[in-house]
Coordinates of C-alpha atoms and ligand atoms in Angstrom, one line a residue:
M1 CA 3.7 10.1 -15.4
N2 CA 2.1 6.8 -16.6
F3 CA 1.9 3.4 -14.9
E4 CA 2.1 0.7 -17.5
A5 CA 1.0 -2.6 -16.1
S6 CA 4.0 -4.9 -16.5
R7 CA 7.1 -6.2 -14.7
A8 CA 9.2 -4.9 -17.6
E9 CA 8.0 -1.4 -16.9
A10 CA 8.5 -1.7 -13.2
L11 CA 12.1 -2.9 -13.7
D12 CA 12.7 0.0 -16.1
K13 CA 11.4 2.5 -13.6
L14 CA 13.5 0.9 -10.8
N15 CA 16.7 1.0 -12.8
N16 CA 16.1 4.5 -14.1
F17 CA 15.4 5.8 -10.6
I18 CA 18.4 4.1 -9.0
E19 CA 20.8 5.2 -11.7
N20 CA 19.6 8.8 -12.1
N21 CA 17.7 10.0 -9.1
L22 CA 18.4 8.0 -6.0
S23 CA 21.3 10.2 -5.0
R24 CA 19.0 13.2 -4.5
Y25 CA 16.2 11.2 -2.9
A26 CA 16.8 12.1 0.8
K27 CA 17.1 15.8 -0.1
L28 CA 14.2 16.2 -2.5
R29 CA 11.7 13.5 -1.6
N30 CA 9.3 15.8 0.3
F31 CA 8.7 18.1 -2.7
D32 CA 5.7 17.6 -4.8
F33 CA 6.6 19.3 -8.1
G34 CA 3.4 18.2 -9.8
P35 CA 2.3 15.1 -11.7
E36 CA 4.6 15.8 -14.7
N37 CA 7.7 16.0 -12.6
R38 CA 8.1 13.0 -10.4
S39 CA 11.8 12.3 -10.8
N40 CA 12.6 13.1 -7.2
I41 CA 10.7 10.0 -6.0
S42 CA 10.6 6.4 -7.3
C43 CA 6.8 6.0 -8.2
L44 CA 7.3 2.3 -7.6
S45 CA 4.5 1.8 -5.1
P46 CA 1.9 0.6 -7.7
Y47 CA 4.3 -2.2 -8.5
I48 CA 5.6 -3.0 -5.0
T49 CA 2.0 -3.2 -3.7
H50 CA 1.2 -5.9 -6.2
G51 CA 4.5 -7.8 -5.7
I52 CA 5.5 -7.1 -9.3
I53 CA 8.8 -6.1 -7.8
N54 CA 9.5 -6.6 -4.1
E55 CA 11.2 -4.8 -1.3
K56 CA 14.2 -7.2 -1.3
E57 CA 14.8 -6.6 -5.0
V58 CA 14.5 -2.8 -4.7
I59 CA 16.8 -2.6 -1.7
R60 CA 19.4 -5.0 -3.2
R61 CA 19.4 -2.9 -6.4
S62 CA 19.8 0.3 -4.4
L63 CA 22.7 -1.2 -2.5
E64 CA 24.5 -2.1 -5.7
K65 CA 24.6 1.6 -6.4
F66 CA 25.2 3.2 -3.0
S67 CA 26.3 2.0 0.5
F68 CA 23.7 1.6 3.3
S69 CA 24.7 4.9 4.9
K70 CA 24.2 6.8 1.7
N71 CA 21.0 5.0 1.1
E72 CA 19.4 4.8 4.5
K73 CA 16.5 7.1 3.9
F74 CA 15.3 5.3 0.8
I75 CA 15.7 1.8 2.5
Q76 CA 13.7 3.1 5.5
E77 CA 10.9 4.2 3.3
V78 CA 10.8 0.9 1.4
L79 CA 10.5 -0.9 4.7
W80 CA 7.7 1.3 6.1
R81 CA 5.4 -0.8 3.9
T82 CA 6.8 -4.0 5.5
Y83 CA 6.4 -2.5 8.9
W84 CA 2.8 -1.3 8.4
K85 CA 1.9 -4.8 7.0
G86 CA 3.4 -6.5 10.0
W87 CA 1.8 -4.0 12.4
L88 CA -1.6 -4.8 11.0
E89 CA -1.0 -8.6 10.9
L90 CA -0.4 -8.4 14.6
R91 CA -3.6 -6.4 15.1
P92 CA -6.0 -7.6 12.3
N93 CA -9.1 -6.2 14.2
V94 CA -8.0 -2.7 13.2
W95 CA -9.0 -3.6 9.6
T96 CA -12.2 -5.4 10.6
D97 CA -13.3 -2.6 12.9
Y98 CA -12.4 -0.1 10.2
L99 CA -14.8 -1.8 7.7
I100 CA -17.6 -2.0 10.3
E101 CA -17.2 1.8 11.1
L102 CA -17.0 2.6 7.4
S103 CA -20.3 0.9 6.5
K104 CA -22.1 2.9 9.3
I105 CA -20.4 6.2 8.4
R106 CA -21.0 5.7 4.6
E107 CA -24.8 5.5 5.3
E108 CA -24.7 8.6 7.5
F109 CA -22.7 10.7 5.0
K110 CA -24.3 9.6 1.7
N111 CA -26.1 12.9 1.3
N112 CA -23.7 15.1 3.3
Q113 CA -22.9 18.1 1.1
N114 CA -19.4 18.6 2.5
Y115 CA -18.5 15.1 1.7
L116 CA -20.0 15.2 -1.8
K117 CA -18.2 18.5 -2.5
A118 CA -14.9 17.0 -1.3
V119 CA -15.1 13.9 -3.5
E120 CA -16.1 16.0 -6.5
G121 CA -13.2 18.4 -5.9
K122 CA -15.5 21.3 -5.3
T123 CA -14.4 22.7 -2.0
N124 CA -13.1 26.2 -1.5
I125 CA -9.5 24.9 -1.1
E126 CA -7.8 25.1 -4.5
C127 CA -4.9 22.7 -3.7
F128 CA -7.3 20.1 -2.3
N129 CA -9.5 20.2 -5.4
T130 CA -6.5 19.8 -7.6
W131 CA -5.4 16.7 -5.7
V132 CA -8.9 15.2 -5.9
N133 CA -8.8 15.5 -9.7
E134 CA -5.2 14.3 -9.8
L135 CA -6.1 11.2 -7.8
K136 CA -9.0 10.4 -10.1
E137 CA -7.1 11.0 -13.3
K138 CA -3.6 9.7 -12.4
N139 CA -4.6 7.2 -9.7
Y140 CA -1.5 8.3 -7.7
L141 CA -0.5 11.0 -5.2
H142 CA 2.8 12.0 -3.8
N143 CA 3.4 10.9 -0.2
H144 CA 3.5 14.5 1.2
T145 CA 0.4 15.3 -0.7
R146 CA -1.4 12.3 0.8
M147 CA -0.5 13.6 4.2
W148 CA -1.8 17.1 3.4
F149 CA -4.9 15.7 1.7
A150 CA -5.8 13.5 4.7
S151 CA -5.1 16.3 7.1
I152 CA -7.3 18.8 5.2
W153 CA -10.0 16.1 4.9
I154 CA -10.0 15.4 8.6
F155 CA -9.2 18.7 10.3
T156 CA -10.4 21.5 7.9
L157 CA -13.3 19.8 6.1
E158 CA -14.1 17.9 9.2
L159 CA -14.9 14.6 7.5
P160 CA -14.4 11.2 9.0
W161 CA -10.9 9.7 8.2
Q162 CA -12.7 6.3 7.4
L163 CA -14.4 7.9 4.3
G164 CA -11.1 9.5 3.2
A165 CA -9.3 6.2 3.4
E166 CA -12.0 4.6 1.3
F167 CA -11.7 7.3 -1.3
F168 CA -8.0 6.7 -1.5
L169 CA -8.4 2.9 -1.8
Q170 CA -10.9 3.3 -4.6
H171 CA -8.6 5.4 -6.7
L172 CA -5.0 4.6 -6.0
Y173 CA -3.1 2.2 -8.2
D174 CA -1.1 1.3 -5.1
G175 CA -4.1 1.0 -2.8
D176 CA -2.9 -1.1 0.1
T177 CA -4.9 -2.2 3.1
A178 CA -2.1 -1.6 5.6
S179 CA -0.3 1.5 4.3
N180 CA -3.6 3.2 3.6
T181 CA -5.6 2.4 6.7
L182 CA -2.7 3.0 9.0
G183 CA -1.5 6.1 7.1
W184 CA -5.0 7.7 7.6
R185 CA -5.1 6.6 11.3
W186 CA -1.7 8.2 11.7
V187 CA -2.7 11.5 10.2
A188 CA -5.9 11.5 12.4
G189 CA -4.0 10.9 15.6
V190 CA -5.5 7.5 16.5
Q191 CA -2.5 5.4 15.3
T192 CA -0.1 7.0 17.6
Q193 CA -2.7 8.1 20.2
G194 CA -2.7 11.9 20.6
K195 CA -0.2 12.6 17.8
H196 CA -1.8 13.9 14.6
Y197 CA -0.4 15.5 11.4
L198 CA -1.6 19.0 10.8
A199 CA -1.1 20.4 7.3
S200 CA -0.1 24.1 7.2
E201 CA -0.1 26.8 4.6
W202 CA 3.6 27.5 4.7
N203 CA 4.5 23.8 4.5
I204 CA 2.3 23.2 1.5
K205 CA 3.6 26.4 -0.3
K206 CA 7.2 25.5 0.4
F207 CA 7.0 21.8 -0.7
T208 CA 4.8 22.5 -3.8
N209 CA 7.2 25.2 -5.0
N210 CA 4.5 27.8 -4.5
R211 CA 2.2 26.3 -7.0
F212 CA -0.9 27.1 -4.8
S213 CA -2.0 30.3 -3.0
N214 CA -4.8 31.2 -0.6
I215 CA -4.7 28.0 1.5
K216 CA -6.9 28.6 4.5
L217 CA -6.7 25.6 6.8
N218 CA -7.6 24.8 10.4
E219 CA -4.0 24.7 11.7
N220 CA -4.9 24.3 15.4
A221 CA -7.3 21.3 15.4
P222 CA -6.8 18.7 18.2
P223 CA -6.1 15.1 17.3
K224 CA -9.1 12.7 16.9
L225 CA -9.8 10.5 19.8
S226 CA -10.5 6.8 19.9
E227 CA -11.2 4.8 23.0
K228 CA -10.2 1.6 21.2
T229 CA -6.8 0.1 21.9
Y230 CA -5.6 -3.1 20.2
S231 CA -3.5 -5.7 21.8
I232 CA -1.3 -8.1 19.8
T233 CA -2.9 -11.2 18.5
K234 CA -0.6 -14.3 18.5
K235 CA -0.4 -15.7 15.0
D236 CA 1.6 -18.4 13.4
F237 CA 3.7 -17.3 10.4
N238 CA 5.4 -20.7 9.9
N239 CA 5.3 -22.3 6.5
P240 CA 3.8 -25.8 6.1
Q241 CA 5.8 -28.9 5.1
N242 CA 5.2 -30.8 1.8
I243 CA 3.9 -28.1 -0.4
E244 CA 5.1 -29.6 -3.7
D245 CA 2.5 -31.1 -6.0
K246 CA -0.2 -28.9 -4.5
S247 CA -1.9 -26.2 -6.5
L248 CA -0.6 -22.7 -5.8
L249 CA -2.9 -19.7 -5.4
I250 CA -1.4 -16.3 -6.1
F251 CA -3.4 -13.2 -5.1
E252 CA -2.9 -9.6 -6.3
N253 CA -0.2 -8.8 -3.8
N254 CA 2.3 -11.4 -5.0
L255 CA 2.3 -11.1 -8.8
S256 CA 5.9 -12.2 -9.5
F257 CA 6.2 -15.9 -8.8
E258 CA 9.7 -15.8 -10.3
I259 CA 11.1 -13.6 -7.5
S260 CA 9.1 -15.3 -4.7
D261 CA 10.8 -17.5 -2.1
F262 CA 9.0 -20.5 -3.7
Q263 CA 10.1 -20.2 -7.3
N264 CA 12.0 -23.5 -7.2
Y265 CA 9.2 -25.6 -5.9
K266 CA 7.2 -27.7 -8.4
F267 CA 3.5 -27.0 -8.0
K268 CA 0.8 -28.9 -9.7
K269 CA -0.7 -25.8 -11.2
V270 CA -0.6 -22.0 -10.5
H271 CA -3.9 -20.2 -10.1
L272 CA -3.7 -16.4 -10.4
I273 CA -6.7 -15.2 -8.4
S274 CA -8.8 -12.3 -9.6
N275 CA -11.4 -10.6 -7.4
K276 CA -14.3 -8.5 -8.6
N277 CA -16.0 -5.5 -7.0
E278 CA -19.0 -7.6 -6.0
N279 CA -16.8 -9.4 -3.4
R280 CA -15.1 -6.3 -2.1
S281 CA -16.3 -4.1 0.8
I282 CA -14.6 -1.2 -0.9
K283 CA -15.6 -0.9 -4.6
L284 CA -12.6 0.0 -6.7
D285 CA -12.5 2.5 -9.6
E286 CA -12.7 0.8 -13.0
K287 CA -9.2 2.0 -13.9
V288 CA -7.8 0.3 -10.8
L289 CA -9.5 -3.0 -11.5
K290 CA -8.2 -2.8 -15.1
F291 CA -4.6 -2.1 -13.8
K292 CA -4.9 -5.2 -11.5
S293 CA -6.2 -7.4 -14.3
L294 CA -3.4 -6.3 -16.7
L295 CA -0.8 -7.1 -14.0
I296 CA -2.4 -10.5 -13.5
R297 CA -2.2 -11.1 -17.3
D298 CA 1.4 -10.0 -17.4
Q299 CA 2.2 -12.5 -14.7
E300 CA 0.3 -15.2 -16.6
Q301 CA 2.4 -14.5 -19.7
R302 CA 5.6 -14.7 -17.8
L303 CA 4.6 -18.0 -16.2
K304 CA 3.7 -19.4 -19.5
N305 CA 7.0 -18.3 -21.0
N306 CA 8.6 -20.4 -18.3
S307 CA 6.4 -23.4 -19.2
I308 CA 4.6 -23.2 -15.8
D309 CA 1.0 -24.5 -16.0
C310 CA -1.2 -21.7 -14.9
E311 CA -4.6 -20.0 -15.3
I312 CA -6.5 -17.0 -14.1
T313 CA -9.1 -18.1 -11.7
D314 CA -12.0 -16.1 -10.2
I315 CA -11.9 -16.0 -6.4
S316 CA -15.3 -17.6 -6.3
K317 CA -13.8 -20.8 -7.9
I318 CA -11.2 -21.3 -5.2
K319 CA -13.5 -23.6 -3.3
N320 CA -13.3 -26.1 -6.2
I321 CA -9.5 -26.3 -6.1
E322 CA -8.4 -29.3 -4.0
N323 CA -5.2 -29.6 -2.2
S324 CA -4.0 -26.0 -2.5
C325 CA -1.6 -23.7 -0.8
A326 CA -1.4 -19.9 -1.3
L327 CA 1.1 -17.1 -1.2
Y328 CA -0.3 -15.3 1.9
P329 CA -2.6 -12.5 0.7
T330 CA -2.1 -10.5 4.0
V331 CA -4.9 -8.8 6.0
G332 CA -7.4 -7.3 3.5
E333 CA -10.2 -8.1 1.1
N334 CA -8.8 -11.4 -0.3
L335 CA -8.1 -12.8 3.1
D336 CA -11.6 -11.6 4.2
Y337 CA -13.1 -13.5 1.3
L338 CA -11.4 -16.8 2.3
N339 CA -12.4 -16.4 5.9
L340 CA -16.0 -15.4 5.2
N341 CA -16.4 -18.4 2.9
N342 CA -14.6 -20.7 5.2
I343 CA -12.1 -21.6 2.5
K344 CA -9.1 -23.5 4.0
T345 CA -5.7 -23.4 2.3
D346 CA -2.1 -23.5 3.6
F347 CA -0.4 -20.1 3.6
L348 CA 3.1 -19.6 2.5
F349 CA 4.8 -16.6 4.1
R350 CA 7.7 -14.6 2.6
K351 CA 11.0 -14.9 4.5
L352 CA 11.2 -11.1 4.7
D353 CA 7.8 -11.0 6.5
Q354 CA 8.5 -13.9 8.8
Y355 CA 11.7 -12.2 9.9
S356 CA 10.6 -8.5 10.0
W357 CA 7.1 -8.8 11.5
Q358 CA 8.5 -9.8 14.9
Y359 CA 9.7 -6.2 15.2
C360 CA 6.3 -4.7 14.4
N361 CA 5.0 -4.9 17.9
K362 CA 6.0 -1.3 18.7
G363 CA 6.5 1.9 16.8
F364 CA 8.4 2.5 13.5
F365 CA 11.3 4.2 15.5
N366 CA 11.9 0.9 17.3
F367 CA 11.6 -1.1 14.0
K368 CA 14.1 1.2 12.4
N369 CA 16.8 -0.1 14.8
Y370 CA 16.4 -3.6 13.3
I371 CA 16.7 -2.5 9.6
P372 CA 20.4 -3.4 9.3
K373 CA 19.6 -6.8 10.7
I374 CA 16.7 -7.3 8.4
I375 CA 18.6 -6.4 5.3
S376 CA 21.5 -8.5 6.3
T377 CA 19.2 -11.6 5.9
F378 CA 19.1 -11.0 2.1
S379 CA 21.7 -8.5 1.0
Ligands
LIG1 C1 -2.8 8.9 4.1 C2 -1.8 8.0 3.4 C3 -2.3 6.9 2.7 C4 -1.4 6.1 2.0 N1 -1.9 5.1 1.3 C5 -1.0 4.2 0.6 C6 -1.5 3.1 -0.1 O1 -2.7 2.8 -0.2 N2 -0.6 2.3 -0.7 C7 0.8 2.5 -0.6 O2 1.5 1.8 -1.2 N3 1.2 3.6 0.1 C8 0.4 4.4 0.7 N4 0.9 5.5 1.4 C9 2.4 5.6 1.6 C10 3.1 6.5 0.6 O3 2.4 7.7 0.4 C11 3.3 5.8 -0.8 O4 3.8 4.5 -0.6 C12 4.3 6.6 -1.6 O5 3.8 7.9 -1.8 C13 4.5 5.9 -2.9 O6 5.2 6.7 -3.8 P1 6.7 6.3 -4.3 O7 6.7 4.9 -4.8 O8 7.2 7.3 -5.2 O9 7.5 6.4 -2.9 P2 9.0 6.6 -2.6 O10 9.2 7.8 -1.8 O11 9.8 6.5 -3.9 O12 9.3 5.4 -1.7 C14 9.8 4.1 -2.1 C15 8.8 3.0 -1.6 O13 8.8 3.0 -0.2 C16 7.5 2.7 0.2 N5 7.0 3.8 1.0 C17 7.4 5.1 1.0 N6 6.7 5.9 1.9 C18 5.9 5.0 2.5 C19 4.9 5.2 3.6 N7 4.7 6.3 4.2 N8 4.2 4.1 4.0 C20 4.4 2.9 3.4 N9 5.3 2.7 2.4 C21 6.0 3.7 2.0 C22 6.6 2.4 -1.0 O14 6.6 1.1 -1.3 C23 7.4 3.2 -2.1 O15 7.2 2.7 -3.4 C24 0.0 6.3 2.1 C25 0.5 7.4 2.9 C26 -0.4 8.2 3.5 C27 0.1 9.4 4.3

């Protein structure tokens, strides 16, 4: 399975999945048949994470093929991302605290042999080592495998979840602040306090089609504890007036202007913002940076084809752009950069986020009840 960095490839993957494999998704999605056999899932996350295609587009396309009831599982999964994002937007300190904890733990573990063996794929757990290599080579892991991986990391190898989340973000093409941080917190048992995810030998064997044997795991570990609780921060997600004639900043999470809610506005110029490792708290693998840079170039080309004045601009140059507004980068490294450097710009929020994030104050099971309402706003 390859991830070519273009919108054309993303649309191709989307259409192929909807036409040929969506009908079996609910039944087969939990199986990891190995990196060469991924037809039971969509593999769209590297594109959706970067806004190359978006949730609305994917859900609409799926509803052209099947009714909501036949399609419910897939739509729910697509909207998990929107939910995690909204959950973190309402509690941004979860991300800032994570980075603070990470920098301490990184120092403590830099010579820890268990940690070094884990990231080298040299533990005594064969399936785990295979997944470490797969993550580094393919920059993608199946969802169920991410759950097993994180669980083994935390409960069998007894390593801090914060380091595991960093390892994922460094190597995943779909690395996403919200889905990743909250996914790891969920496995550890600190997201839904007291409820953790324990990987087990029988479950791994069954859902990998018996590709692995001799899986000795700690299947009785208690959840991790955290004294920290996070209350909801009131934030304004309203869009400003008079955005036309401003320069528009687009970050790496919104790389398809043509499907944004703002495509019909006339901006003075579009700046596609690139961000280097030197500005990031978590240093990304070269392949991931390359993937991002190719996606940015692909968007540049599409804008130029539509005669939209645009350029790729390093994040350090934003301070020189006067009178700008930005497609909201969401909680994460790019927003951190703007805040740290006291850069002021007006944020433009997607309608989908404005509408759905109001339902992210509680758990996903509550959010799920609003899914028909959410999709009725655009389908
Ligand atoms: C520990 C852990 C870390 C994770 N880190 C990331 C990450 O950094 N970036 C990321 O995009 N996803 C992350 N996920 C969520 C999920 O594993 C991936 O989105 C999914 O595996 C992508 O594969 P797919 O596109 O084939 O998914 P499909 O099963 O085809 O699902 C379709 C789409 O739904 C969304 N989706 C599905 N499952 C989830 C989920 N559990 N959470 C959020 N969105 C979901 C994705 O956009 C995905 O492309 C993580 C999950 C766990 C357990």
